[in-house]
Coordinates of C-alpha atoms and ligand atoms in Angstrom, one line a residue:
M1 CA 0.1 -0.1 -0.2
S2 CA 1.3 3.5 -0.5
A3 CA 2.4 5.7 2.3
V4 CA 0.6 8.6 3.8
M5 CA 0.8 11.8 1.8
T6 CA 2.0 14.5 3.9
T7 CA 0.8 18.0 4.0
A8 CA 2.4 20.1 6.7
P9 CA 1.6 18.8 10.0
G10 CA -1.1 20.5 11.5
A11 CA -1.6 22.9 8.8
G12 CA -4.9 24.8 9.2
L13 CA -6.3 21.9 11.2
R14 CA -7.8 21.9 14.7
G15 CA -9.3 19.2 17.0
P16 CA -9.2 15.7 17.6
L17 CA -9.4 14.6 13.9
S18 CA -6.5 17.0 12.9
A19 CA -4.0 13.6 12.8
L20 CA -6.6 11.7 10.3
R21 CA -6.8 15.0 8.4
I22 CA -3.0 15.1 8.0
A23 CA -3.0 11.7 6.9
T24 CA -4.8 12.6 3.8
L25 CA -4.9 10.0 1.4
A26 CA -3.0 8.2 -1.1
S27 CA -4.8 5.2 -1.2
P28 CA -8.2 5.9 -2.6
G29 CA -9.7 2.2 -1.1
I30 CA -8.9 3.2 2.3
V31 CA -11.7 5.3 4.4
V32 CA -12.0 5.8 7.7
P33 CA -15.3 6.7 9.2
T34 CA -15.0 10.2 11.3
R35 CA -17.3 12.2 13.4
S36 CA -16.6 15.4 10.9
S37 CA -18.9 16.3 8.7
N38 CA -17.0 18.8 6.8
Q39 CA -14.7 16.2 5.2
S40 CA -16.1 14.3 2.3
G41 CA -19.3 12.8 3.4
G42 CA -18.0 12.5 7.0
R43 CA -15.2 10.5 5.9
V44 CA -11.4 11.0 5.8
R45 CA -9.4 9.2 3.3
V46 CA -6.0 8.0 4.6
G47 CA -3.4 5.8 3.1
T48 CA -1.6 3.2 5.0
V49 CA -1.3 4.5 8.5
T50 CA 2.0 3.9 9.6
A51 CA 4.7 5.7 11.9
E52 CA 3.7 8.8 9.7
L53 CA 0.4 8.9 11.2
Q54 CA 1.5 8.2 14.7
S55 CA 4.1 11.1 14.5
C56 CA 1.2 13.4 13.1
A57 CA -0.9 12.0 16.1
A58 CA 1.8 13.1 18.4
L59 CA 1.7 16.6 17.1
S60 CA -2.0 16.8 17.5
R61 CA -4.5 16.6 20.2
W62 CA -5.8 13.2 18.6
D63 CA -3.3 10.9 20.2
N64 CA -2.8 7.3 19.9
S65 CA -5.0 6.6 23.1
E66 CA -7.7 8.5 21.5
L67 CA -7.4 6.4 18.4
R68 CA -7.1 3.3 20.4
R69 CA -10.1 4.1 22.4
L70 CA -12.1 4.6 19.3
W71 CA -11.1 1.5 17.9
K72 CA -11.9 -0.5 20.9
R73 CA -15.2 1.1 20.6
R74 CA -15.5 -0.1 17.2
A75 CA -15.8 3.2 15.8
F76 CA -14.0 1.8 12.9
V77 CA -15.8 -1.0 11.6
T78 CA -15.4 -1.2 8.0
R79 CA -12.9 -3.4 6.2
S80 CA -11.6 0.1 4.6
S81 CA -10.6 1.4 8.2
V82 CA -7.7 -1.0 7.6
G83 CA -4.9 1.5 7.7
V84 CA -5.7 2.7 11.5
V85 CA -6.3 -0.7 12.5
D86 CA -2.8 -1.6 10.9
A87 CA -1.4 1.0 12.7
L88 CA -2.7 0.1 16.4
A89 CA -2.1 -3.5 15.5
M90 CA 1.4 -2.5 14.7
E91 CA 1.7 -0.6 17.9
D92 CA 0.5 -3.6 19.8
H93 CA 3.1 -5.8 18.2
Q94 CA 5.9 -3.2 18.8
D95 CA 4.7 -3.3 22.7
V96 CA 4.6 -7.1 22.7
E97 CA 8.1 -7.0 20.7
A98 CA 9.5 -4.4 23.3
G99 CA 8.3 -7.1 26.0
H100 CA 6.4 -4.6 28.0
G101 CA 3.0 -4.6 26.2
V102 CA 1.8 -8.0 27.0
G103 CA 0.8 -7.4 30.5
K104 CA -1.1 -4.3 29.5
L105 CA -2.7 -6.3 26.9
M106 CA -3.9 -8.9 29.5
V107 CA -4.9 -6.2 31.8
E108 CA -7.2 -4.8 28.9
V109 CA -8.6 -8.1 27.9
R110 CA -9.1 -9.3 31.3
A111 CA -11.0 -6.1 32.1
A112 CA -13.3 -6.3 29.1
Y113 CA -13.8 -10.1 29.9
K114 CA -15.0 -9.2 33.6
S115 CA -18.0 -7.0 32.1
G116 CA -19.6 -10.4 31.4
R117 CA -20.7 -9.6 27.8
T118 CA -19.0 -13.0 26.5
R119 CA -21.4 -14.9 28.6
T120 CA -24.2 -13.9 26.7
P121 CA -25.4 -16.0 23.8
A122 CA -25.8 -12.7 21.6
W123 CA -22.4 -11.7 22.1
R124 CA -21.4 -15.3 21.1
V125 CA -23.4 -15.3 18.2
E126 CA -22.5 -11.9 17.0
Q127 CA -18.7 -12.9 16.9
L128 CA -19.4 -16.3 15.3
N129 CA -21.5 -14.4 12.6
G130 CA -18.5 -12.0 12.4
I131 CA -16.3 -14.8 11.2
V132 CA -18.7 -16.2 8.7
R133 CA -19.0 -12.5 7.3
M134 CA -15.2 -12.2 7.1
L135 CA -14.9 -15.6 5.2
G136 CA -17.4 -14.3 2.7
E137 CA -15.9 -10.8 2.4
C138 CA -12.3 -11.6 2.6
E139 CA -12.1 -15.3 0.7
G140 CA -9.9 -13.8 -1.9
E141 CA -7.3 -12.4 0.5
I142 CA -7.4 -15.5 2.7
L143 CA -6.5 -17.5 -0.4
E144 CA -3.8 -15.3 -1.4
A145 CA -2.1 -15.3 1.8
L146 CA -2.1 -19.0 1.9
F147 CA -0.7 -19.0 -1.5
A148 CA 2.0 -16.7 -0.5
D149 CA 2.9 -18.8 2.5
L150 CA 2.6 -22.3 1.4
G151 CA 1.9 -22.0 -2.5
K152 CA -1.3 -23.6 -1.5
P153 CA -3.5 -24.1 -4.4
A154 CA -6.7 -22.2 -4.1
H155 CA -9.2 -25.3 -4.4
E156 CA -7.3 -26.9 -1.9
A157 CA -7.1 -24.0 0.5
Y158 CA -10.9 -23.4 -0.1
V159 CA -11.6 -26.8 1.1
A160 CA -9.4 -27.4 4.0
E161 CA -9.3 -24.1 5.5
I162 CA -12.1 -21.8 4.3
S163 CA -15.1 -24.1 4.2
L164 CA -14.0 -26.4 7.2
V165 CA -13.9 -22.9 9.3
R166 CA -17.2 -21.9 7.8
S167 CA -18.9 -25.4 8.7
S168 CA -17.5 -25.2 12.2
C169 CA -19.0 -21.8 12.7
K170 CA -22.3 -22.6 11.4
L171 CA -22.5 -25.6 13.5
A172 CA -21.7 -23.5 16.3
I173 CA -24.4 -20.9 15.6
K174 CA -27.0 -23.5 15.1
E175 CA -26.1 -25.6 18.3
L176 CA -25.0 -22.9 20.6
K177 CA -28.2 -22.8 22.6
K178 CA -28.1 -26.5 23.1
W179 CA -24.2 -26.5 24.0
M180 CA -25.1 -23.8 26.5
T181 CA -28.1 -25.5 28.2
P182 CA -27.3 -27.2 31.6
V183 CA -27.5 -30.8 31.2
K184 CA -29.7 -32.3 34.3
V185 CA -28.5 -35.4 35.9
S186 CA -30.3 -37.6 38.2
G187 CA -30.2 -36.9 41.9
S188 CA -28.8 -39.6 44.6
V189 CA -30.5 -40.9 47.5
T190 CA -28.1 -39.5 49.9
S191 CA -28.8 -36.1 48.6
F192 CA -32.7 -36.5 48.6
P193 CA -34.6 -34.2 47.6
S194 CA -32.5 -32.7 45.3
S195 CA -31.9 -31.7 41.4
A196 CA -28.5 -31.6 39.9
A197 CA -27.0 -30.2 36.7
V198 CA -23.7 -29.7 34.8
V199 CA -23.5 -26.2 33.9
S200 CA -20.9 -25.3 31.2
E201 CA -19.0 -22.0 32.2
P202 CA -16.4 -20.1 30.2
L203 CA -12.9 -20.8 31.4
G204 CA -12.0 -17.3 30.8
V205 CA -9.1 -15.3 29.3
T206 CA -7.6 -17.7 26.8
L207 CA -4.4 -18.0 24.7
V208 CA -4.6 -19.9 21.2
I209 CA -1.1 -20.5 19.8
S210 CA -1.3 -21.8 16.1
A211 CA 0.8 -23.6 13.5
W212 CA 1.9 -22.8 10.1
N213 CA 0.7 -25.6 7.9
F214 CA -2.9 -24.7 8.1
P215 CA -2.5 -21.2 9.4
F216 CA -6.1 -20.0 8.9
L217 CA -7.9 -23.0 9.8
L218 CA -5.6 -23.6 12.8
S219 CA -6.1 -20.0 14.2
V220 CA -9.7 -19.5 13.6
D221 CA -11.1 -22.9 14.5
P222 CA -10.1 -22.8 17.9
M223 CA -11.3 -19.3 17.9
I224 CA -14.9 -20.7 17.3
G225 CA -14.5 -22.8 20.5
A226 CA -13.4 -20.0 22.5
I227 CA -16.3 -17.8 21.3
S228 CA -18.8 -20.5 21.7
A229 CA -17.9 -21.2 25.3
G230 CA -18.0 -17.6 25.8
C231 CA -14.0 -17.0 26.5
A232 CA -12.0 -14.0 25.7
M233 CA -8.8 -14.8 23.8
V234 CA -5.7 -13.7 22.3
L235 CA -4.5 -15.3 19.3
K236 CA -0.6 -15.9 18.3
P237 CA -0.8 -17.2 14.7
S238 CA 2.5 -18.6 13.4
E239 CA 5.3 -16.4 12.2
V240 CA 6.2 -19.3 9.9
A241 CA 3.1 -18.4 7.6
P242 CA 3.6 -14.6 7.9
A243 CA 1.1 -13.5 5.1
T244 CA -1.6 -15.3 7.1
S245 CA -0.5 -14.1 10.3
A246 CA -0.6 -10.6 9.2
L247 CA -4.0 -11.0 7.4
L248 CA -5.3 -12.2 10.7
A249 CA -3.8 -9.2 12.8
K250 CA -5.7 -7.1 10.1
L251 CA -9.0 -8.7 9.8
V252 CA -9.8 -10.0 13.3
P253 CA -10.3 -6.3 14.7
L254 CA -12.2 -5.4 11.6
Y255 CA -14.9 -8.3 12.0
L256 CA -14.8 -9.2 15.8
D257 CA -15.0 -7.6 19.3
S258 CA -11.5 -6.3 19.8
S259 CA -12.0 -5.6 23.1
M260 CA -11.9 -9.4 23.8
I261 CA -10.5 -11.0 20.9
R262 CA -6.9 -10.0 20.0
V263 CA -4.2 -11.1 17.7
V264 CA -0.7 -10.7 18.6
E265 CA 1.8 -11.5 15.9
G266 CA 5.3 -12.7 16.5
G267 CA 7.7 -15.7 17.0
V268 CA 9.6 -17.3 19.8
E269 CA 10.2 -14.0 21.7
E270 CA 6.6 -12.9 21.6
T271 CA 5.1 -16.4 22.5
T272 CA 7.4 -16.3 25.5
A273 CA 6.2 -13.3 26.7
L274 CA 2.9 -14.3 26.4
L275 CA 3.4 -17.7 27.8
E276 CA 4.6 -15.7 31.2
Q277 CA 1.1 -14.4 31.5
K278 CA -1.7 -16.2 33.6
W279 CA -4.1 -17.5 31.3
D280 CA -7.3 -19.3 32.1
K281 CA -6.6 -21.7 29.3
I282 CA -4.0 -22.6 26.5
F283 CA -4.8 -24.1 23.5
Y284 CA -1.6 -25.0 21.4
T285 CA -1.1 -26.6 18.1
G286 CA 2.5 -27.5 16.9
S287 CA 5.5 -29.6 17.8
A288 CA 5.7 -31.7 20.8
K289 CA 9.0 -30.1 21.5
V290 CA 7.4 -26.5 21.8
G291 CA 4.3 -28.3 23.5
R292 CA 6.7 -29.3 26.4
I293 CA 7.7 -25.6 26.7
V294 CA 3.9 -24.6 26.6
M295 CA 2.9 -27.1 29.3
A296 CA 5.8 -26.0 31.5
A297 CA 4.9 -22.6 31.4
A298 CA 0.9 -23.4 32.1
A299 CA 2.0 -25.5 35.2
K300 CA 3.3 -22.4 36.9
H301 CA -0.2 -21.1 36.8
L302 CA -2.0 -24.4 37.1
T303 CA -3.6 -23.4 33.6
P304 CA -5.3 -26.1 31.8
V305 CA -3.9 -27.0 28.2
T306 CA -5.1 -28.6 25.2
L307 CA -1.8 -29.6 23.2
E308 CA -2.8 -30.6 19.6
L309 CA 0.6 -32.1 18.3
G310 CA 1.9 -34.3 15.5
G311 CA 3.7 -37.7 15.0
K312 CA 4.3 -40.3 12.4
C313 CA 0.8 -41.5 11.2
P314 CA 1.1 -45.0 9.9
A315 CA -1.1 -46.6 7.2
Y316 CA -1.4 -50.3 7.1
F317 CA -2.7 -52.3 4.0
D318 CA -3.4 -56.1 4.5
R319 CA -3.8 -58.4 1.3
S320 CA -7.4 -57.9 1.4
A321 CA -7.5 -54.3 0.9
D322 CA -8.9 -52.8 -2.3
L323 CA -5.5 -51.3 -3.3
K324 CA -6.8 -48.8 -6.2
V325 CA -9.2 -46.9 -4.0
G326 CA -7.3 -47.2 -0.9
L327 CA -4.1 -45.8 -2.5
R328 CA -6.0 -42.9 -4.1
R329 CA -7.3 -41.9 -0.5
I330 CA -3.6 -42.2 0.5
A331 CA -2.1 -40.1 -2.2
Q332 CA -5.1 -37.5 -1.5
G333 CA -4.3 -37.6 2.3
K334 CA -0.6 -37.1 1.6
W335 CA 0.0 -35.0 -1.4
G336 CA -3.4 -33.6 -1.7
N337 CA -3.0 -32.2 2.1
N338 CA -0.6 -29.5 1.6
N339 CA 1.9 -31.7 0.1
G340 CA 2.5 -33.9 3.0
Q341 CA 2.7 -31.1 5.6
A342 CA -0.1 -31.9 7.5
C343 CA -0.3 -33.5 11.0
I344 CA -2.5 -36.3 10.0
S345 CA -1.0 -37.1 6.5
P346 CA 0.1 -40.7 6.2
D347 CA 3.7 -40.5 7.3
Y348 CA 4.6 -44.3 6.2
I349 CA 3.0 -47.2 4.8
L350 CA 3.0 -50.7 6.2
V351 CA 2.0 -53.4 3.6
D352 CA 1.6 -57.0 3.7
E353 CA 4.8 -58.3 1.8
S354 CA 2.6 -60.6 -0.4
I355 CA 1.3 -57.3 -2.1
A356 CA 4.2 -54.9 -1.5
S357 CA 5.4 -54.7 -5.1
E358 CA 1.9 -54.3 -6.6
L359 CA 1.3 -51.5 -4.1
V360 CA 4.6 -49.5 -5.0
D361 CA 3.6 -49.8 -8.9
A362 CA 0.1 -48.8 -8.4
L363 CA 0.8 -45.8 -6.1
K364 CA 3.3 -44.6 -9.0
D365 CA 0.7 -44.9 -11.3
I366 CA -1.8 -42.9 -9.0
I367 CA 0.8 -40.1 -8.6
E368 CA 1.3 -39.5 -12.3
K369 CA -2.2 -39.6 -13.0
F370 CA -3.1 -37.1 -10.1
Y371 CA 0.1 -34.7 -10.9
G372 CA 1.3 -35.6 -14.3
K373 CA 4.7 -36.9 -15.5
D374 CA 6.4 -33.7 -14.0
P375 CA 4.5 -32.9 -10.9
K376 CA 6.4 -29.8 -10.5
M377 CA 4.2 -28.2 -13.4
S378 CA 0.8 -29.4 -11.5
K379 CA -1.2 -26.5 -10.0
D380 CA -2.4 -29.0 -7.3
L381 CA 0.6 -29.6 -5.3
A382 CA 1.7 -27.0 -2.4
R383 CA 5.2 -26.1 -1.7
V384 CA 7.4 -26.7 1.1
V385 CA 7.0 -24.0 3.4
N386 CA 10.6 -22.5 3.8
A387 CA 14.1 -23.1 3.1
S388 CA 14.9 -24.7 6.5
H389 CA 12.0 -27.3 6.1
Y390 CA 13.3 -27.7 2.7
S391 CA 16.7 -28.6 3.9
R392 CA 15.5 -30.8 6.7
L393 CA 13.4 -33.0 4.1
T394 CA 16.3 -33.0 1.6
N395 CA 18.7 -34.3 4.7
L396 CA 16.3 -37.1 5.2
L397 CA 16.3 -38.0 1.6
D398 CA 20.2 -37.6 1.4
D399 CA 21.0 -40.1 3.9
P400 CA 22.6 -42.8 2.0
R401 CA 20.5 -45.6 3.4
V402 CA 17.3 -43.6 2.3
S403 CA 18.9 -42.3 -1.0
S404 CA 19.4 -45.7 -2.5
K405 CA 16.0 -46.7 -1.7
I406 CA 14.0 -44.1 -3.8
V407 CA 11.8 -45.8 -5.9
H408 CA 9.8 -42.8 -7.3
G409 CA 10.3 -39.1 -7.5
G410 CA 13.2 -37.6 -5.5
E411 CA 13.5 -34.5 -7.9
R412 CA 13.7 -31.1 -6.2
D413 CA 14.3 -27.6 -6.9
E414 CA 15.4 -25.2 -4.2
S415 CA 14.6 -22.1 -5.8
N416 CA 11.0 -23.2 -5.8
L417 CA 10.9 -25.0 -2.6
Y418 CA 9.9 -28.0 -4.6
I419 CA 10.3 -31.8 -3.7
A420 CA 8.5 -34.3 -5.9
P421 CA 6.2 -36.8 -4.3
T422 CA 8.5 -39.3 -3.5
L423 CA 8.5 -43.0 -2.5
V424 CA 11.1 -44.9 -0.5
Y425 CA 10.8 -48.5 -0.4
D426 CA 12.0 -50.6 2.5
V427 CA 14.4 -48.2 4.5
P428 CA 15.9 -49.2 7.8
L429 CA 13.6 -48.5 10.6
E430 CA 16.5 -46.7 12.4
T431 CA 16.7 -44.1 9.7
P432 CA 16.0 -40.5 10.8
L433 CA 13.4 -40.8 8.0
M434 CA 11.5 -43.8 10.1
L435 CA 12.1 -42.1 13.4
E436 CA 11.1 -38.4 12.9
E437 CA 7.7 -37.0 11.8
I438 CA 8.4 -36.4 7.8
F439 CA 5.9 -33.4 7.4
G440 CA 6.4 -33.4 3.7
P441 CA 6.1 -35.1 0.3
I442 CA 8.2 -38.2 1.0
L443 CA 6.5 -41.4 1.9
P444 CA 8.1 -44.6 3.0
I445 CA 6.8 -48.2 2.2
M446 CA 7.8 -50.9 4.5
K447 CA 6.6 -54.5 3.9
V448 CA 5.6 -56.5 7.0
K449 CA 4.8 -60.3 7.3
N450 CA 1.2 -59.7 9.1
E451 CA -1.0 -57.3 10.8
Q452 CA 0.7 -58.4 14.1
E453 CA 4.1 -57.2 12.6
A454 CA 2.5 -54.0 11.6
I455 CA 1.1 -53.2 15.1
D456 CA 4.3 -54.3 16.7
I457 CA 6.2 -51.6 14.5
I458 CA 3.4 -49.0 15.1
N459 CA 3.2 -49.7 19.0
E460 CA 7.2 -49.4 19.4
R461 CA 6.8 -45.8 18.3
A462 CA 5.3 -42.8 19.9
K463 CA 1.3 -42.8 19.9
P464 CA 0.5 -41.4 16.6
L465 CA -2.1 -38.5 16.2
A466 CA -3.9 -40.9 13.3
A467 CA -3.7 -44.4 12.2
Y468 CA -5.1 -45.8 9.0
V469 CA -6.1 -49.4 8.1
F470 CA -6.9 -50.7 4.7
T471 CA -8.6 -54.3 4.8
S472 CA -11.7 -55.7 4.1
K473 CA -11.7 -58.2 6.7
K474 CA -13.8 -57.5 9.9
E475 CA -11.5 -59.3 12.2
V476 CA -8.5 -57.1 11.0
K477 CA -10.5 -54.0 11.6
E478 CA -11.5 -54.9 15.1
L479 CA -7.7 -56.1 15.8
M480 CA -6.4 -52.9 15.0
V481 CA -8.9 -50.7 16.6
A482 CA -8.3 -52.8 19.6
S483 CA -4.5 -53.0 19.6
I484 CA -3.4 -49.5 18.2
S485 CA -3.5 -46.4 20.6
S486 CA -3.7 -43.3 18.5
G487 CA -5.5 -39.9 18.5
G488 CA -8.0 -41.2 15.7
M489 CA -8.2 -43.9 13.3
V490 CA -9.8 -44.1 10.1
V491 CA -10.4 -47.5 8.3
N492 CA -10.2 -47.7 4.6
D493 CA -9.6 -43.9 4.1
T494 CA -7.4 -41.2 5.5
V495 CA -7.8 -37.7 7.1
L496 CA -11.8 -37.9 7.0
H497 CA -12.1 -38.2 10.9
F498 CA -10.8 -34.8 10.8
V499 CA -14.1 -33.4 9.2
N500 CA -16.6 -35.3 11.1
P501 CA -17.6 -32.7 14.0
G502 CA -19.0 -35.6 15.8
L503 CA -15.5 -37.2 16.4
P504 CA -13.3 -35.4 19.0
F505 CA -10.0 -34.4 17.2
G506 CA -6.8 -34.5 19.1
G507 CA -3.8 -36.7 20.1
V508 CA -2.7 -39.3 22.8
G509 CA 0.6 -39.6 24.6
E510 CA 3.3 -37.7 22.4
S511 CA 0.7 -36.7 19.7
G512 CA -1.2 -34.3 22.4
M513 CA -3.8 -34.1 25.0
G514 CA -7.3 -32.8 25.0
S515 CA -9.5 -32.6 21.7
Y516 CA -11.8 -30.2 20.0
H517 CA -14.1 -29.7 16.9
G518 CA -17.6 -29.4 16.9
K519 CA -19.2 -29.8 20.6
F520 CA -15.8 -30.8 21.8
S521 CA -14.4 -27.4 20.9
F522 CA -17.2 -25.7 23.2
D523 CA -16.1 -28.0 25.8
A524 CA -12.4 -27.6 25.4
F525 CA -13.0 -23.8 26.5
S526 CA -15.5 -24.5 29.2
H527 CA -15.5 -25.6 32.9
K528 CA -18.1 -28.1 33.5
K529 CA -19.6 -26.9 36.8
A530 CA -21.5 -29.3 38.9
V531 CA -24.4 -27.9 40.5
L532 CA -26.5 -29.4 43.5
Y533 CA -30.0 -27.6 44.0
R534 CA -31.6 -28.3 47.3
N535 CA -34.3 -26.7 49.3
S536 CA -34.9 -26.8 53.2
L537 CA -37.1 -29.9 53.1
G538 CA -35.7 -33.2 53.7
D539 CA -33.1 -32.2 56.6
V540 CA -32.5 -35.7 58.1
P541 CA -31.4 -35.4 61.5
A542 CA -29.4 -38.5 61.1
R543 CA -27.1 -36.5 59.0
Y544 CA -26.0 -34.6 62.4
P545 CA -24.1 -35.5 65.6
P546 CA -24.5 -36.8 68.1
F547 CA -24.3 -40.1 65.9
T548 CA -26.4 -42.4 68.2
K549 CA -26.5 -46.2 67.2
K550 CA -29.9 -45.8 65.5
K551 CA -28.6 -43.1 63.4
Q552 CA -25.3 -45.0 62.4
S553 CA -27.6 -48.0 61.5
F554 CA -29.8 -45.7 59.4
L555 CA -27.0 -44.1 57.5
R556 CA -25.0 -47.5 57.0
C557 CA -28.3 -48.8 55.4
V558 CA -28.6 -45.6 53.3
L559 CA -25.1 -45.6 52.1
D560 CA -25.1 -49.5 51.2
G561 CA -28.3 -49.1 49.5
N562 CA -30.3 -51.2 51.8
Y563 CA -33.6 -49.1 51.9
V564 CA -35.6 -51.8 54.0
G565 CA -33.0 -51.8 56.4
A566 CA -33.1 -48.1 56.3
I567 CA -36.9 -48.0 57.2
L568 CA -36.5 -50.8 59.9
S569 CA -33.6 -48.6 61.5
L570 CA -35.6 -45.6 61.7
V571 CA -38.6 -47.5 63.4
G572 CA -36.4 -49.0 65.8
L573 CA -36.6 -52.5 64.2
K574 CA -33.0 -52.9 63.3
K575 CA -29.8 -52.2 65.6
Ligands
NAD601 P1 5.4 -23.7 14.3 O1 6.8 -23.5 14.1 O2 4.4 -22.8 13.5 O3 5.2 -23.6 15.7 C1 3.9 -23.4 16.2 C2 3.7 -22.3 17.4 O4 4.8 -22.6 18.5 C3 4.1 -21.0 16.6 O5 3.0 -20.2 17.0 C4 5.5 -20.7 17.2 O6 5.5 -19.1 17.1 C5 5.5 -21.1 18.5 N1 6.7 -21.5 18.8 C6 7.9 -21.9 18.0 N2 8.9 -22.0 18.9 C7 8.5 -21.7 20.3 C8 9.2 -21.6 21.5 N3 10.4 -22.1 21.5 N4 8.6 -21.2 22.5 C9 7.5 -20.7 22.5 N5 6.8 -20.6 21.4 C10 7.2 -21.1 20.2 O7 5.0 -25.1 14.1 P2 5.6 -26.5 14.4 O8 6.0 -26.7 15.6 O9 6.7 -26.4 13.2 O10 4.3 -27.3 13.6 C11 4.7 -28.4 13.1 C12 4.2 -29.6 14.1 O11 2.7 -29.2 14.4 C13 4.2 -30.8 13.7 O12 4.6 -31.6 14.7 C14 2.6 -31.3 13.4 O13 2.4 -32.4 13.1 C15 1.9 -30.6 14.3 N6 0.5 -30.1 14.0 C16 -0.3 -30.5 14.9 C17 -1.6 -30.2 14.4 C18 -3.0 -30.9 15.2 O14 -4.1 -30.4 14.8 N7 -2.6 -31.9 16.0 C19 -2.0 -29.3 13.4 C20 -0.7 -28.7 12.7 C21 0.4 -29.1 13.1

């Protein structure tokens, strides 16, 4: 965007709008509504409001705190007020970078949360509708940002990021009343007469830290949970997807209540500063290594966490599997999902040795069918996110124990952050490729003697986020479901459990703790408060001392469920 056009600061201007008047207009698309009526239609046009606006503001009586106050009151409500919001978001960001803004931000968000507004269904629905509006009005910008960060094809980005967020949001709007309604539970004899209910209350002020691979979805989907549950939240998107992070920082204040839903951009330093604060809930998506840092920080304040982590997701094919359909689904789950940079992409295949070479040949054909003879030219393949992940992946491939086993692909182009869909066959289990999460377009295939060997290989490793089983045998399905501990499991497909809002999405052990999606997102940000309602009736004397033999006999009978004995005790017929 173009810079602010500078007239002489303050020239001929008075009053609180002088800063904006000075910042007259370079970018015709950007319009800031003002209270002045002697400007064009009560509006002042500004260019990108940057440090120049801030210095102008310093010269005028309209200082940044005034702008900030208006911003918080959502006086700037249109997308076109982006310039001012940019400037304020930048100021927040500079504060956070300087390490002294986070405390202030917390005080502000906490104070706003205390107003109790988030507890009302109206506030929650308004915010959720704001997200739906943002998706509709900003689809192009979101797709552009995802392309800039990950070379993510527009169709893939629409399906995996925008449409998933929209359906999450719509489900939350539709179900919110039901989710918020206290769940009645039956009373017990010991508390008779009474009624009881589980009441969901918002956990409070929450921190959401998201990852780079689905940088929009993984930021906004937890936000839907936090809003539905009635929480305030600060979102820290991933700095590894900078275009999406900047876009979220720009859009969130325009569509949502920025007194209680804030975005802080940044990397390790800013996240560390955020983690030092006392939150009521931290929701983290990313690696297990950083998950440990997050959990240690949370432990200091006894803050509950959800950790959405990753790991090596296995896929097993037995000899009864439908190879053609199964492998198409593997290919879609792997290369059609951010080119393998997805937490639930198949990480490696274990295949019954009797069909191993048939499987390799069939998968080569499918890759060629989906992405052409030269997949680099395909418009349907995302790129590796950055140079450091590119070199991490090429190092995995360049291990001589791996490079000698490449049976398909292997081509690369550093300038384009491109690595072809690559199959490696029968690599040693102790290579880094088979020990670390691959998170990229390389797919190892290993042969096994039977399902038990597959189970043993999977269970020797950390518990995966997802496991996939391809078989037509009922007993194999049952054996795999019973024997493999993983966050989720799909039989005869990949990834699709992620899109069923009736299923909790989350890991176990090294792949994470807690879950979300659908009602589980609401629950992730709620405290389930146990409420027992009593009145003054039924005040049984046996409850109070002195505990005579008769009272003791009565109480024991009640506690043991011996109600006949209890009645006999009461009338003195039981000692
Ligand atoms: P990342 O580098 O984007 O980091 C995630 C977040 O942690 C970022 O916001 C980052 O700023 C922050 N962070 C990084 N280092 C930090 C530090 N030292 N201290 C504090 N904060 C820090 O993402 P990543 O970690 O590379 O993500 C990839 C991993 O995430 C993979 O293991 C993948 O499987 C997993 N993942 C899981 C899910 C899921 O839903 N379970 C989704 C996507 C990715």
